Amino acid sequence: GAGVSQTPSNKVTEKGKYVELRCDPISGHTALYWYRQSLGQGPEFLIYFQGTGAADDSGLPNDRFFAVRPEGSVSTLKIQRTERGDSAVYLCASSLSATVTEAFFGQGTRLTVV
Amino acid sequence: TQLLEQSPQFLSIQEGENLTVYCNSSSVFSSLQWYRQEPGEGPVLLVTVVTGGEVKKLKRLTFQFGDARKDSSLHITAAQPGDTGLYLCAGESNSGYALNFGKGTSLLVTP
């Protein structure tokens, strides 16, 4: 596609459930980033992939969060045992090279944990 | 973490007015970026400033990078309703892999 695509656009889940959020980067982009944006805040870095490997996962808040990118394209952010505090917009971005200042963002997935 | 403070947090003005929003830090950045984010959308890059003292213009928007590369400003001339949105500044983290964002300035321009 022309841009970064994220699905679903909205996800409502019950506390304690497992969720998966998908990101389709721009074709050919080797770098992929996940950010989380809470209400009234700027995006916060979660994890960075270069190809298939997670080059930097220092932003993941705890071990309930995990992300994969098995074929170096689509990425899935997985959250186990969701908590109300996980409610936020999860943004994905991709860039042609490992130049984060040239990344393009998707529209985000709004996750609501009830 | 290199913190970026943005001010004001909220700004509501009428069409035709001028405004300036600020992005400040105690840290030096190799570059700073400005994004605009509309509801339900991801941030869209407006400009990257790299050189201390640099001024860049994008139509009615003027961006300036401080001489010490610790701060930046965005000036909008004759604001229009289409300028409404959340304006975010961001700088590269020390790792080079992530962007540190400010909390943003939420701008509302009314006709």
Short mmCIF file of N, CA and C in Angstrom, two decimals, chain A residues 33 35 37 40-43 45 48 55-56 91 98 100-103 105-107, chain B residues 31 33 35 37 40-43 45 86 88 92 95-99 101-103:
data_model
loop_
_atom_site.label_atom_id
_atom_site.label_comp_id
_atom_site.label_asym_id
_atom_site.label_seq_id
_atom_site.Cartn_x
_atom_site.Cartn_y
_atom_site.Cartn_z
N TYR A 33 8.94 0.70 13.70
CA TYR A 33 8.91 1.21 15.07
C TYR A 33 7.49 1.11 15.61
N TYR A 35 5.16 2.80 18.75
CA TYR A 35 5.05 3.83 19.78
C TYR A 35 3.69 3.69 20.46
N GLN A 37 0.79 6.15 22.50
CA GLN A 37 0.41 7.53 22.79
C GLN A 37 -0.80 7.52 23.72
N GLY A 40 -3.39 12.93 25.90
CA GLY A 40 -2.73 14.15 26.35
C GLY A 40 -1.22 14.08 26.35
N GLN A 41 -0.67 13.01 25.77
CA GLN A 41 0.77 12.84 25.76
C GLN A 41 1.28 12.72 24.33
N GLY A 42 2.57 12.92 24.16
CA GLY A 42 3.18 12.61 22.89
C GLY A 42 3.47 11.13 22.79
N PRO A 43 3.76 10.64 21.60
CA PRO A 43 4.09 9.21 21.44
C PRO A 43 5.34 8.84 22.24
N PHE A 45 8.26 5.78 22.67
CA PHE A 45 8.89 4.67 21.96
C PHE A 45 8.70 3.36 22.71
N TYR A 48 11.94 -1.12 18.29
CA TYR A 48 12.44 -0.86 16.93
C TYR A 48 12.94 -2.17 16.32
N ALA A 55 15.95 -4.65 17.28
CA ALA A 55 17.24 -4.05 17.57
C ALA A 55 17.24 -3.29 18.89
N ASP A 56 16.07 -2.83 19.29
CA ASP A 56 15.96 -2.05 20.53
C ASP A 56 14.56 -2.22 21.08
N LEU A 91 0.86 3.35 17.86
CA LEU A 91 1.28 3.84 16.54
C LEU A 91 2.43 3.00 16.00
N ALA A 98 17.62 2.79 8.65
CA ALA A 98 17.55 3.00 10.09
C ALA A 98 17.70 4.47 10.43
N VAL A 100 15.49 7.17 11.84
CA VAL A 100 14.19 7.36 12.48
C VAL A 100 13.58 8.71 12.12
N THR A 101 14.41 9.66 11.73
CA THR A 101 13.88 10.97 11.40
C THR A 101 13.20 10.99 10.03
N GLU A 102 13.23 9.87 9.32
CA GLU A 102 12.56 9.79 8.02
C GLU A 102 11.44 8.75 8.05
N ALA A 103 10.90 8.49 9.23
CA ALA A 103 9.87 7.49 9.37
C ALA A 103 8.49 8.07 9.07
N PHE A 105 4.36 7.46 9.81
CA PHE A 105 3.49 6.84 10.81
C PHE A 105 2.19 6.34 10.20
N GLY A 106 1.68 5.26 10.76
CA GLY A 106 0.34 4.82 10.46
C GLY A 106 -0.68 5.61 11.26
N GLN A 107 -1.96 5.28 11.06
CA GLN A 107 -3.03 6.03 11.72
C GLN A 107 -3.25 5.60 13.15
N SER B 31 19.17 17.07 15.74
CA SER B 31 18.12 17.65 14.91
C SER B 31 16.82 17.62 15.70
N GLN B 33 12.46 17.70 15.01
CA GLN B 33 11.42 17.58 14.02
C GLN B 33 10.11 18.13 14.57
N TYR B 35 5.92 17.79 13.94
CA TYR B 35 4.86 17.00 13.34
C TYR B 35 3.52 17.68 13.63
N GLN B 37 -0.50 16.37 14.08
CA GLN B 37 -1.33 15.18 14.21
C GLN B 37 -2.78 15.60 14.33
N GLY B 40 -7.43 10.88 15.23
CA GLY B 40 -7.59 9.62 14.54
C GLY B 40 -6.51 9.32 13.51
N GLU B 41 -5.50 10.16 13.48
CA GLU B 41 -4.43 9.96 12.51
C GLU B 41 -3.08 9.90 13.22
N GLY B 42 -2.07 9.40 12.51
CA GLY B 42 -0.73 9.42 13.06
C GLY B 42 -0.06 10.75 12.80
N PRO B 43 1.04 11.02 13.47
CA PRO B 43 1.77 12.28 13.22
C PRO B 43 2.29 12.34 11.79
N LEU B 45 5.05 14.38 9.43
CA LEU B 45 6.23 15.23 9.53
C LEU B 45 6.04 16.53 8.75
N LEU B 86 -2.75 18.85 16.64
CA LEU B 86 -1.76 18.72 17.70
C LEU B 86 -0.38 18.86 17.07
N LEU B 88 3.53 18.52 17.48
CA LEU B 88 4.49 17.79 18.29
C LEU B 88 5.90 18.09 17.82
N GLU B 92 15.90 13.07 18.19
CA GLU B 92 16.46 11.72 18.24
C GLU B 92 16.96 11.41 19.63
N SER B 95 20.16 6.73 21.49
CA SER B 95 20.38 5.47 20.76
C SER B 95 20.34 5.68 19.26
N GLY B 96 19.65 6.75 18.84
CA GLY B 96 19.50 6.98 17.41
C GLY B 96 18.38 6.20 16.77
N TYR B 97 17.75 5.31 17.55
CA TYR B 97 16.70 4.48 16.99
C TYR B 97 15.31 4.98 17.32
N ALA B 98 15.20 5.90 18.23
CA ALA B 98 13.89 6.32 18.69
C ALA B 98 13.81 7.83 18.68
N LEU B 99 12.59 8.30 18.62
CA LEU B 99 12.31 9.72 18.76
C LEU B 99 11.74 9.98 20.14
N PHE B 101 9.41 12.50 21.99
CA PHE B 101 8.41 13.50 21.66
C PHE B 101 8.08 14.36 22.86
N GLY B 102 7.73 15.64 22.58
CA GLY B 102 7.10 16.45 23.61
C GLY B 102 5.62 16.06 23.73
N LYS B 103 4.92 16.69 24.68
CA LYS B 103 3.50 16.37 24.87
C LYS B 103 2.62 17.05 23.83
#
